[in-house]
Amino acid sequence: MLRPVGPLPAAVYWRRRLLVLLLVVAVLGGGGWLLVAALGGTPGRAATATAAATPQAAATGPPALERVLPSVAGVRTPTPAPEPPAEPAPAPTQTPGGPCSDDSIELEVRGPAGAPAGSKPTFELVVTNVSPVPCVRVLDERLQEVLMLDAAGRRVWGSNDCFPGDGTETRTLAPGESVTAALVWGGRTSEPSCTTPRTTPQPGDYLLRGRLDTEVSPDVPFTIS
């Protein structure tokens, strides 16, 4: 196969083979170029167009970070709804001429700041209508009471323990009007049944507290010397 056979010199046959090989290579190369041109156009021009378009797209498009994360300025945070204003508590109402509620009266204990042991001081229970309209309050003696407590809050004496009283009274109180009831302390201890021995409290600091049925006054200091 490799050695030429024929009447002509061997060089002639080698030249013919070389010429045929060149023709085959040329045909194959031309066919490949035509196939590429038919499928995608000219390779050199496509590469040039792609290279030219890439910088322009990069220049006009958003930065790479903004394509991944949104801009802070573009993020909208919701605004919290304002809290409704607090409504004031409704003022207690008092029906004109009706019964005085506990909110409509003020109770106070008045008297000396102190007294010697064994003495008999007088205390006053003062009831005042603090509402803007007149109202009616039951002032029965059994509903009125002054209590004495020691520093630990233990009961020492009560005005109704041994002498509860049986008087009845219903009073119409005008706005700002006060009613005073005087109660005398006998100077000795007592308890509600008034059955235990009554003794003279020891000198020291005590508290006085008034009561009119369900209404209770603030405590008032009292000293026994």
Coordinates of N, CA and C in Angstrom, one line a residue:
M1 N 0.8 -1.2 0.0 CA 0.0 0.0 0.0 C 0.9 1.2 0.0
L2 N 2.0 1.2 0.8 CA 2.8 2.4 0.9 C 3.8 2.6 -0.3
R3 N 4.1 1.5 -0.9 CA 5.1 1.6 -2.0 C 4.4 1.7 -3.3
P4 N 4.6 2.8 -4.1 CA 3.9 3.0 -5.4 C 4.3 1.9 -6.4
V5 N 3.3 1.4 -7.1 CA 3.6 0.4 -8.2 C 3.1 0.9 -9.5
G6 N 3.9 0.9 -10.5 CA 3.5 1.3 -11.8 C 4.7 1.6 -12.7
P7 N 4.4 2.0 -14.0 CA 5.5 2.2 -14.9 C 6.2 3.5 -14.7
L8 N 5.5 4.5 -14.0 CA 6.1 5.8 -13.8 C 7.0 5.8 -12.6
P9 N 7.9 6.8 -12.5 CA 8.8 6.9 -11.3 C 7.9 7.0 -10.0
A10 N 8.5 6.6 -8.9 CA 7.8 6.6 -7.6 C 7.5 8.0 -7.2
A11 N 8.3 9.0 -7.5 CA 8.0 10.4 -7.1 C 6.7 10.9 -7.7
V12 N 6.4 10.4 -8.9 CA 5.1 10.9 -9.5 C 3.9 10.4 -8.7
Y13 N 4.0 9.1 -8.3 CA 2.9 8.6 -7.5 C 2.8 9.3 -6.1
W14 N 3.9 9.6 -5.5 CA 3.9 10.3 -4.2 C 3.2 11.7 -4.3
R15 N 3.6 12.4 -5.4 CA 3.0 13.7 -5.6 C 1.5 13.6 -5.8
R16 N 1.0 12.6 -6.5 CA -0.4 12.4 -6.7 C -1.1 12.2 -5.4
R17 N -0.5 11.3 -4.6 CA -1.1 11.0 -3.3 C -1.2 12.3 -2.4
L18 N -0.1 13.1 -2.4 CA -0.1 14.3 -1.6 C -1.2 15.3 -2.1
L19 N -1.3 15.4 -3.4 CA -2.4 16.3 -4.0 C -3.8 15.8 -3.6
V20 N -4.0 14.5 -3.7 CA -5.3 14.0 -3.2 C -5.6 14.3 -1.8
L21 N -4.5 14.1 -0.9 CA -4.7 14.3 0.5 C -5.0 15.8 0.8
L22 N -4.4 16.7 0.1 CA -4.6 18.1 0.3 C -6.1 18.5 -0.2
L23 N -6.5 17.9 -1.3 CA -7.9 18.1 -1.7 C -8.9 17.6 -0.6
V24 N -8.6 16.5 -0.1 CA -9.6 15.9 1.0 C -9.6 16.9 2.2
V25 N -8.4 17.3 2.6 CA -8.4 18.3 3.8 C -9.1 19.5 3.4
A26 N -8.9 20.1 2.2 CA -9.6 21.3 1.8 C -11.1 21.1 1.8
V27 N -11.6 20.0 1.3 CA -13.0 19.8 1.3 C -13.6 19.7 2.7
L28 N -12.9 18.9 3.5 CA -13.4 18.8 4.9 C -13.4 20.1 5.7
G29 N -12.3 20.9 5.5 CA -12.3 22.2 6.2 C -13.4 23.2 5.7
G30 N -13.6 23.2 4.3 CA -14.6 24.1 3.8 C -16.0 23.6 4.3
G31 N -16.2 22.3 4.3 CA -17.6 21.9 4.8 C -17.8 22.2 6.2
G32 N -16.8 22.1 7.1 CA -16.9 22.5 8.5 C -17.2 24.0 8.7
W33 N -16.5 24.8 7.9 CA -16.8 26.3 8.0 C -18.2 26.6 7.6
L34 N -18.7 26.0 6.5 CA -20.0 26.2 6.0 C -21.1 25.8 7.1
L35 N -20.8 24.6 7.8 CA -21.7 24.2 8.8 C -21.8 25.1 10.0
V36 N -20.6 25.6 10.4 CA -20.6 26.6 11.6 C -21.3 27.9 11.2
A37 N -21.1 28.3 9.9 CA -21.8 29.6 9.5 C -23.3 29.4 9.4
A38 N -23.7 28.2 9.0 CA -25.1 28.0 8.9 C -25.8 27.9 10.3
L39 N -25.1 27.3 11.2 CA -25.7 27.2 12.6 C -25.7 28.4 13.4
G40 N -24.6 29.1 13.5 CA -24.5 30.3 14.4 C -23.9 31.5 13.9
G41 N -23.8 31.6 12.6 CA -23.2 32.8 12.0 C -21.7 32.7 12.1
T42 N -21.1 33.8 11.8 CA -19.6 33.8 11.7 C -19.1 33.8 13.1
P43 N -18.2 32.8 13.5 CA -17.7 32.7 14.9 C -17.0 34.0 15.3
G44 N -16.2 34.6 14.5 CA -15.5 35.8 15.0 C -16.4 36.9 15.3
R45 N -17.4 37.1 14.5 CA -18.4 38.2 14.7 C -19.2 38.0 15.9
A46 N -19.6 36.7 16.2 CA -20.5 36.4 17.3 C -19.7 36.7 18.6
A47 N -18.4 36.2 18.6 CA -17.6 36.5 19.8 C -17.4 38.0 20.0
T48 N -17.2 38.7 18.9 CA -17.0 40.2 19.1 C -18.2 40.8 19.6
A49 N -19.4 40.4 19.1 CA -20.7 41.0 19.5 C -20.9 40.7 21.0
T50 N -20.6 39.5 21.4 CA -20.8 39.1 22.8 C -19.9 39.9 23.7
A51 N -18.6 40.0 23.3 CA -17.7 40.8 24.1 C -18.1 42.2 24.2
A52 N -18.6 42.8 23.1 CA -19.0 44.2 23.1 C -20.2 44.4 23.9
A53 N -21.2 43.5 24.0 CA -22.4 43.7 24.7 C -22.2 43.5 26.2
T54 N -21.2 42.7 26.6 CA -21.0 42.3 28.0 C -20.7 43.6 28.8
P55 N -19.7 44.4 28.4 CA -19.4 45.6 29.2 C -20.6 46.5 29.3
Q56 N -21.3 46.7 28.2 CA -22.5 47.6 28.3 C -23.5 47.2 29.2
A57 N -23.8 45.8 29.2 CA -24.8 45.3 30.2 C -24.4 45.5 31.6
A58 N -23.1 45.2 31.8 CA -22.6 45.4 33.1 C -22.6 46.8 33.6
A59 N -22.4 47.8 32.7 CA -22.4 49.2 33.0 C -23.8 49.7 33.3
T60 N -24.8 49.2 32.6 CA -26.1 49.7 32.8 C -27.0 49.0 33.8
G61 N -26.7 47.7 34.1 CA -27.4 46.9 35.0 C -27.1 47.3 36.5
P62 N -27.9 46.8 37.4 CA -27.7 47.2 38.9 C -26.4 46.5 39.4
P63 N -25.8 47.0 40.4 CA -24.6 46.3 40.9 C -24.9 44.9 41.4
A64 N -23.8 44.1 41.5 CA -24.1 42.7 41.8 C -24.7 42.6 43.2
L65 N -24.2 43.4 44.2 CA -24.8 43.3 45.5 C -26.3 43.6 45.6
E66 N -26.7 44.6 44.8 CA -28.1 45.0 44.8 C -29.0 44.0 44.1
R67 N -28.4 43.2 43.2 CA -29.2 42.2 42.6 C -29.4 41.0 43.5
V68 N -28.6 40.9 44.6 CA -28.8 39.9 45.6 C -29.6 40.4 46.8
L69 N -29.2 41.6 47.3 CA -29.8 42.1 48.5 C -30.6 43.4 48.1
P70 N -31.8 43.7 48.6 CA -32.5 44.9 48.2 C -31.8 46.1 48.9
S71 N -32.0 47.3 48.3 CA -31.5 48.5 48.9 C -32.2 48.8 50.2
V72 N -31.5 49.3 51.2 CA -32.1 49.7 52.5 C -33.2 50.8 52.3
A73 N -32.9 51.7 51.4 CA -33.8 52.8 51.1 C -35.1 52.3 50.5
G74 N -35.0 51.1 49.9 CA -36.2 50.6 49.2 C -37.1 49.7 50.1
V75 N -36.6 49.4 51.3 CA -37.3 48.6 52.3 C -38.3 49.5 53.1
R76 N -39.5 49.2 53.1 CA -40.5 50.0 53.8 C -40.8 49.3 55.1
T77 N -40.6 50.0 56.2 CA -40.9 49.5 57.6 C -42.3 49.9 57.9
P78 N -43.1 49.0 58.5 CA -44.5 49.4 58.9 C -44.5 50.4 60.0
T79 N -45.4 51.4 60.0 CA -45.5 52.4 61.0 C -46.5 51.8 62.1
P80 N -46.1 51.7 63.4 CA -47.0 51.2 64.4 C -48.2 52.1 64.5
A81 N -49.4 51.5 64.7 CA -50.6 52.3 64.9 C -50.6 53.0 66.2
P82 N -51.0 54.3 66.2 CA -51.0 55.0 67.5 C -51.9 54.4 68.5
E83 N -51.5 54.4 69.8 CA -52.3 53.9 70.8 C -53.5 54.8 71.1
P84 N -54.7 54.2 71.3 CA -55.8 55.1 71.6 C -55.6 55.8 73.0
P85 N -56.0 57.0 73.1 CA -55.9 57.7 74.4 C -56.7 57.0 75.5
A86 N -56.1 57.0 76.7 CA -56.7 56.4 77.8 C -57.9 57.2 78.2
E87 N -59.0 56.5 78.4 CA -60.2 57.1 78.8 C -60.3 57.3 80.3
P88 N -60.6 58.5 80.8 CA -60.7 58.8 82.2 C -61.7 57.9 82.9
A89 N -61.4 57.5 84.1 CA -62.4 56.7 84.9 C -63.7 57.6 85.1
P90 N -64.8 57.0 84.9 CA -66.1 57.7 85.1 C -66.2 58.1 86.6
A91 N -66.6 59.4 86.7 CA -66.8 59.9 88.1 C -68.0 59.3 88.7
P92 N -67.9 58.9 90.0 CA -69.1 58.3 90.6 C -70.2 59.3 90.6
T93 N -71.4 58.8 90.3 CA -72.6 59.7 90.3 C -73.4 59.4 91.5
Q94 N -74.0 60.5 92.0 CA -74.9 60.4 93.2 C -76.3 61.0 92.7
T95 N -77.3 60.2 92.9 CA -78.7 60.7 92.6 C -79.1 61.7 93.6
P96 N -79.5 62.9 93.1 CA -80.0 64.0 94.0 C -81.2 63.5 94.9
G97 N -81.0 63.6 96.2 CA -82.1 63.2 97.1 C -82.1 61.7 97.4
G98 N -81.2 60.9 96.7 CA -81.2 59.5 97.0 C -80.3 59.2 98.2
P99 N -80.2 57.9 98.5 CA -79.3 57.5 99.6 C -77.8 57.9 99.3
C100 N -77.1 58.3 100.3 CA -75.7 58.7 100.2 C -74.9 57.4 100.1
S101 N -74.2 57.2 99.0 CA -73.3 56.1 98.9 C -72.0 56.3 99.7
D102 N -71.2 55.3 99.9 CA -70.0 55.5 100.6 C -69.0 56.4 99.9
D103 N -69.1 56.5 98.6 CA -68.3 57.4 97.8 C -68.7 58.8 98.0
S104 N -69.9 59.0 98.4 CA -70.5 60.4 98.5 C -70.2 61.0 99.9
I105 N -69.7 60.3 100.8 CA -69.5 60.8 102.2 C -68.0 60.6 102.6
E106 N -67.6 61.5 103.5 CA -66.2 61.4 104.1 C -66.4 61.2 105.6
L107 N -65.6 60.3 106.1 CA -65.7 60.0 107.5 C -64.4 60.3 108.2
E108 N -64.5 60.9 109.4 CA -63.3 61.4 110.1 C -63.5 61.2 111.6
V109 N -62.4 60.9 112.3 CA -62.4 60.8 113.8 C -61.6 62.0 114.3
R110 N -62.2 62.8 115.1 CA -61.6 64.0 115.7 C -61.5 63.8 117.3
G111 N -60.6 64.5 117.9 CA -60.4 64.4 119.3 C -59.0 64.8 119.8
P112 N -58.8 64.6 121.0 CA -57.4 65.0 121.5 C -56.4 64.0 120.9
A113 N -55.2 64.5 120.8 CA -54.1 63.6 120.3 C -53.6 62.6 121.3
G114 N -54.0 62.8 122.6 CA -53.6 61.9 123.6 C -54.4 62.2 124.9
A115 N -54.2 61.2 125.9 CA -54.9 61.4 127.2 C -54.2 60.6 128.2
P116 N -54.2 61.0 129.5 CA -53.6 60.1 130.5 C -54.3 58.8 130.7
A117 N -53.6 57.8 131.1 CA -54.2 56.5 131.3 C -55.3 56.6 132.4
G118 N -56.5 56.0 132.1 CA -57.6 55.9 133.0 C -58.5 57.1 132.9
S119 N -58.2 58.1 132.0 CA -59.1 59.2 131.8 C -60.2 58.9 130.8
K120 N -61.1 59.8 130.6 CA -62.3 59.5 129.8 C -62.4 60.6 128.7
P121 N -61.6 60.5 127.7 CA -61.7 61.5 126.6 C -62.9 61.3 125.7
T122 N -63.3 62.4 125.0 CA -64.4 62.4 124.1 C -63.9 62.4 122.7
F123 N -64.4 61.5 121.9 CA -64.0 61.5 120.4 C -65.3 61.9 119.6
E124 N -65.0 62.5 118.5 CA -66.1 62.9 117.6 C -66.0 62.1 116.2
L125 N -67.2 61.6 115.8 CA -67.3 61.0 114.5 C -68.0 61.9 113.6
V126 N -67.3 62.4 112.6 CA -67.8 63.5 111.7 C -68.1 62.8 110.3
V127 N -69.3 63.1 109.9 CA -69.8 62.6 108.5 C -70.1 63.8 107.7
T128 N -69.4 63.8 106.5 CA -69.6 65.0 105.5 C -70.0 64.5 104.2
N129 N -71.0 65.2 103.6 CA -71.4 64.9 102.2 C -70.5 65.6 101.3
V130 N -69.7 64.8 100.5 CA -68.7 65.4 99.6 C -69.2 65.3 98.2
S131 N -70.4 65.0 97.9 CA -71.0 64.9 96.6 C -71.5 66.3 96.2
P132 N -71.8 66.6 94.9 CA -72.3 67.9 94.6 C -73.8 68.0 94.7
V133 N -74.5 67.0 95.2 CA -76.0 67.0 95.3 C -76.4 66.6 96.7
P134 N -77.5 67.0 97.2 CA -78.0 66.5 98.5 C -78.3 65.0 98.4
C135 N -78.1 64.3 99.6 CA -78.4 62.9 99.6 C -78.8 62.5 101.1
V136 N -79.3 61.3 101.2 CA -79.9 60.9 102.5 C -79.0 59.8 103.1
R137 N -78.6 59.9 104.4 CA -77.8 58.9 105.0 C -78.4 58.5 106.4
V138 N -78.4 57.2 106.6 CA -78.9 56.6 107.9 C -77.8 56.8 108.9
L139 N -78.1 57.4 110.0 CA -77.1 57.7 111.1 C -77.5 57.1 112.4
D140 N -78.0 55.9 112.4 CA -78.4 55.2 113.6 C -77.2 55.0 114.5
E141 N -77.4 55.0 115.8 CA -76.3 54.9 116.8 C -75.6 53.6 116.7
R142 N -76.3 52.5 116.4 CA -75.7 51.2 116.3 C -74.8 51.1 115.1
L143 N -74.9 52.0 114.1 CA -74.1 52.0 112.9 C -72.8 52.9 113.1
Q144 N -72.8 53.7 114.2 CA -71.7 54.6 114.5 C -70.7 53.9 115.5
E145 N -69.4 54.0 115.2 CA -68.5 53.3 116.1 C -67.1 54.0 116.0
V146 N -66.4 54.1 117.1 CA -65.0 54.4 117.1 C -64.2 53.3 117.8
L147 N -63.2 52.9 117.1 CA -62.3 51.8 117.5 C -61.0 52.3 117.9
M148 N -60.4 51.6 118.9 CA -59.0 51.9 119.3 C -58.2 50.6 119.1
L149 N -57.1 50.8 118.4 CA -56.2 49.7 118.0 C -54.8 49.9 118.6
D150 N -54.1 48.9 119.0 CA -52.7 49.1 119.4 C -51.8 49.2 118.2
A151 N -50.5 49.3 118.4 CA -49.5 49.5 117.3 C -49.4 48.3 116.4
A152 N -49.8 47.1 116.9 CA -49.8 45.9 116.1 C -51.1 45.7 115.3
G153 N -52.1 46.6 115.5 CA -53.4 46.5 114.8 C -54.4 45.6 115.6
R154 N -54.1 45.3 116.8 CA -55.0 44.5 117.6 C -56.1 45.4 118.3
R155 N -57.3 45.0 118.3 CA -58.4 45.7 118.9 C -58.3 45.9 120.4
V156 N -58.4 47.1 120.8 CA -58.3 47.5 122.3 C -59.6 47.9 122.9
W157 N -60.4 48.6 122.1 CA -61.7 49.1 122.6 C -62.6 49.5 121.4
G158 N -63.9 49.4 121.6 CA -64.9 49.8 120.6 C -66.0 50.4 121.3
S159 N -66.5 51.6 120.8 CA -67.5 52.3 121.5 C -68.9 51.6 121.5
N160 N -69.1 50.6 120.7 CA -70.3 49.8 120.7 C -70.2 48.5 121.4
D161 N -69.0 48.2 122.0 CA -68.9 46.9 122.7 C -69.8 46.7 123.8
C162 N -69.8 47.7 124.7 CA -70.6 47.6 126.0 C -71.9 48.5 125.9
F163 N -71.8 49.6 125.1 CA -72.9 50.5 125.0 C -73.2 50.8 123.6
P164 N -74.0 49.8 122.9 CA -74.2 50.0 121.5 C -75.1 51.1 121.1
G165 N -76.0 51.5 122.0 CA -76.9 52.6 121.6 C -78.1 52.1 120.7
D166 N -79.2 52.7 120.8 CA -80.4 52.3 120.1 C -81.1 53.4 119.4
G167 N -80.5 54.6 119.3 CA -81.1 55.7 118.7 C -81.1 55.6 117.2
T168 N -82.2 56.1 116.5 CA -82.3 56.0 115.0 C -82.3 57.4 114.5
E169 N -81.7 57.6 113.3 CA -81.8 58.9 112.7 C -81.5 58.8 111.2
T170 N -82.3 59.4 110.4 CA -82.0 59.5 108.9 C -81.9 60.9 108.6
R171 N -80.8 61.3 107.9 CA -80.6 62.7 107.7 C -80.3 63.0 106.2
T172 N -80.9 64.1 105.7 CA -80.6 64.6 104.4 C -79.5 65.6 104.5
L173 N -78.4 65.3 103.9 CA -77.1 66.1 104.0 C -77.0 66.9 102.7
A174 N -76.9 68.2 102.8 CA -76.7 69.1 101.7 C -75.2 68.9 101.3
P175 N -74.9 69.3 100.0 CA -73.5 69.3 99.6 C -72.6 70.0 100.6
G176 N -71.5 69.3 101.1 CA -70.6 69.9 102.0 C -71.0 70.0 103.4
E177 N -72.2 69.5 103.7 CA -72.7 69.5 105.1 C -72.1 68.4 105.9
S178 N -71.8 68.7 107.2 CA -71.3 67.7 108.1 C -72.2 67.4 109.3
V179 N -72.2 66.2 109.8 CA -72.9 65.8 111.0 C -71.9 65.2 112.0
T180 N -72.0 65.6 113.3 CA -71.0 65.2 114.3 C -71.7 64.4 115.4
A181 N -71.1 63.2 115.7 CA -71.6 62.4 116.8 C -70.5 62.3 117.9
A182 N -70.8 62.6 119.1 CA -69.8 62.6 120.2 C -69.8 61.2 120.9
L183 N -68.7 60.6 121.1 CA -68.6 59.3 121.7 C -67.5 59.3 122.8
V184 N -67.9 59.0 124.0 CA -67.0 59.0 125.2 C -66.4 57.7 125.4
W185 N -65.0 57.7 125.7 CA -64.3 56.5 126.0 C -64.2 56.4 127.5
G186 N -64.5 55.3 128.1 CA -64.4 55.1 129.6 C -63.0 54.9 130.1
G187 N -62.0 54.8 129.2 CA -60.6 54.7 129.6 C -60.2 53.2 129.9
R188 N -61.0 52.2 129.5 CA -60.7 50.8 129.7 C -60.9 50.0 128.4
T189 N -60.3 48.9 128.4 CA -60.4 48.0 127.2 C -61.8 47.4 127.2
S190 N -62.1 46.8 126.0 CA -63.4 46.1 125.8 C -63.3 45.2 124.6
E191 N -64.3 44.3 124.5 CA -64.4 43.5 123.3 C -65.9 43.4 123.0
P192 N -66.3 42.9 121.7 CA -67.7 43.0 121.3 C -68.7 42.4 122.2
S193 N -68.4 41.3 122.9 CA -69.4 40.7 123.8 C -69.5 41.4 125.2
C194 N -68.4 42.2 125.5 CA -68.3 42.9 126.8 C -68.4 41.9 128.0
T195 N -67.8 40.8 127.8 CA -67.9 39.8 128.9 C -66.5 39.5 129.5
T196 N -65.4 40.0 128.9 CA -64.1 39.8 129.5 C -63.8 40.9 130.4
P197 N -62.9 40.7 131.4 CA -62.6 41.8 132.3 C -62.0 43.0 131.6
R198 N -62.4 44.2 132.0 CA -62.0 45.4 131.3 C -60.8 46.0 132.1
T199 N -59.7 46.3 131.5 CA -58.5 46.9 132.1 C -58.1 48.2 131.5
T200 N -57.2 48.9 132.2 CA -56.7 50.1 131.7 C -55.5 49.8 130.7
P201 N -55.6 50.3 129.5 CA -54.5 50.1 128.5 C -53.2 50.7 129.1
Q202 N -52.1 50.1 128.7 CA -50.8 50.6 129.1 C -50.4 51.8 128.3
P203 N -49.6 52.7 128.9 CA -49.2 53.9 128.1 C -48.5 53.5 126.8
G204 N -48.7 54.3 125.8 CA -48.1 54.0 124.5 C -48.8 54.6 123.4
D205 N -48.5 54.2 122.2 CA -49.1 54.8 120.9 C -50.2 53.8 120.4
Y206 N -51.3 54.4 120.1 CA -52.5 53.7 119.6 C -53.0 54.4 118.3
L207 N -54.1 53.8 117.8 CA -54.7 54.3 116.6 C -56.2 54.4 116.8
L208 N -56.9 55.4 116.3 CA -58.3 55.5 116.4 C -58.9 55.4 115.0
R209 N -60.0 54.6 114.8 CA -60.6 54.4 113.5 C -62.1 54.5 113.6
G210 N -62.7 55.3 112.8 CA -64.2 55.5 112.8 C -64.9 54.6 111.8
R211 N -66.1 54.3 112.1 CA -67.0 53.5 111.2 C -68.4 54.0 111.2
L212 N -69.0 54.1 110.0 CA -70.4 54.3 109.9 C -71.0 53.3 108.9
D213 N -71.5 52.2 109.5 CA -72.0 51.1 108.7 C -70.9 50.5 107.9
T214 N -70.9 50.7 106.6 CA -69.8 50.1 105.7 C -68.7 51.0 105.4
E215 N -68.8 52.3 105.8 CA -67.8 53.3 105.5 C -66.8 53.4 106.7
V216 N -65.5 53.4 106.4 CA -64.5 53.4 107.4 C -63.6 54.6 107.2
S217 N -63.2 55.3 108.3 CA -62.3 56.5 108.2 C -60.9 56.1 108.2
P218 N -60.0 57.0 107.8 CA -58.6 56.8 108.0 C -58.2 56.7 109.4
D219 N -57.1 56.0 109.7 CA -56.6 55.9 111.1 C -56.0 57.2 111.6
V220 N -56.2 57.5 112.9 CA -55.7 58.7 113.5 C -54.9 58.3 114.7
P221 N -53.6 58.8 114.9 CA -52.8 58.4 116.0 C -53.3 59.0 117.3
F222 N -53.2 58.2 118.4 CA -53.6 58.6 119.7 C -52.6 58.0 120.7
T223 N -52.2 58.8 121.7 CA -51.2 58.4 122.7 C -51.8 58.4 124.1
I224 N -51.5 57.3 124.8 CA -51.9 57.2 126.2 C -50.6 57.4 127.0
S225 N -50.7 58.4 127.9 CA -49.5 58.7 128.8 C -49.7 58.2 130.2

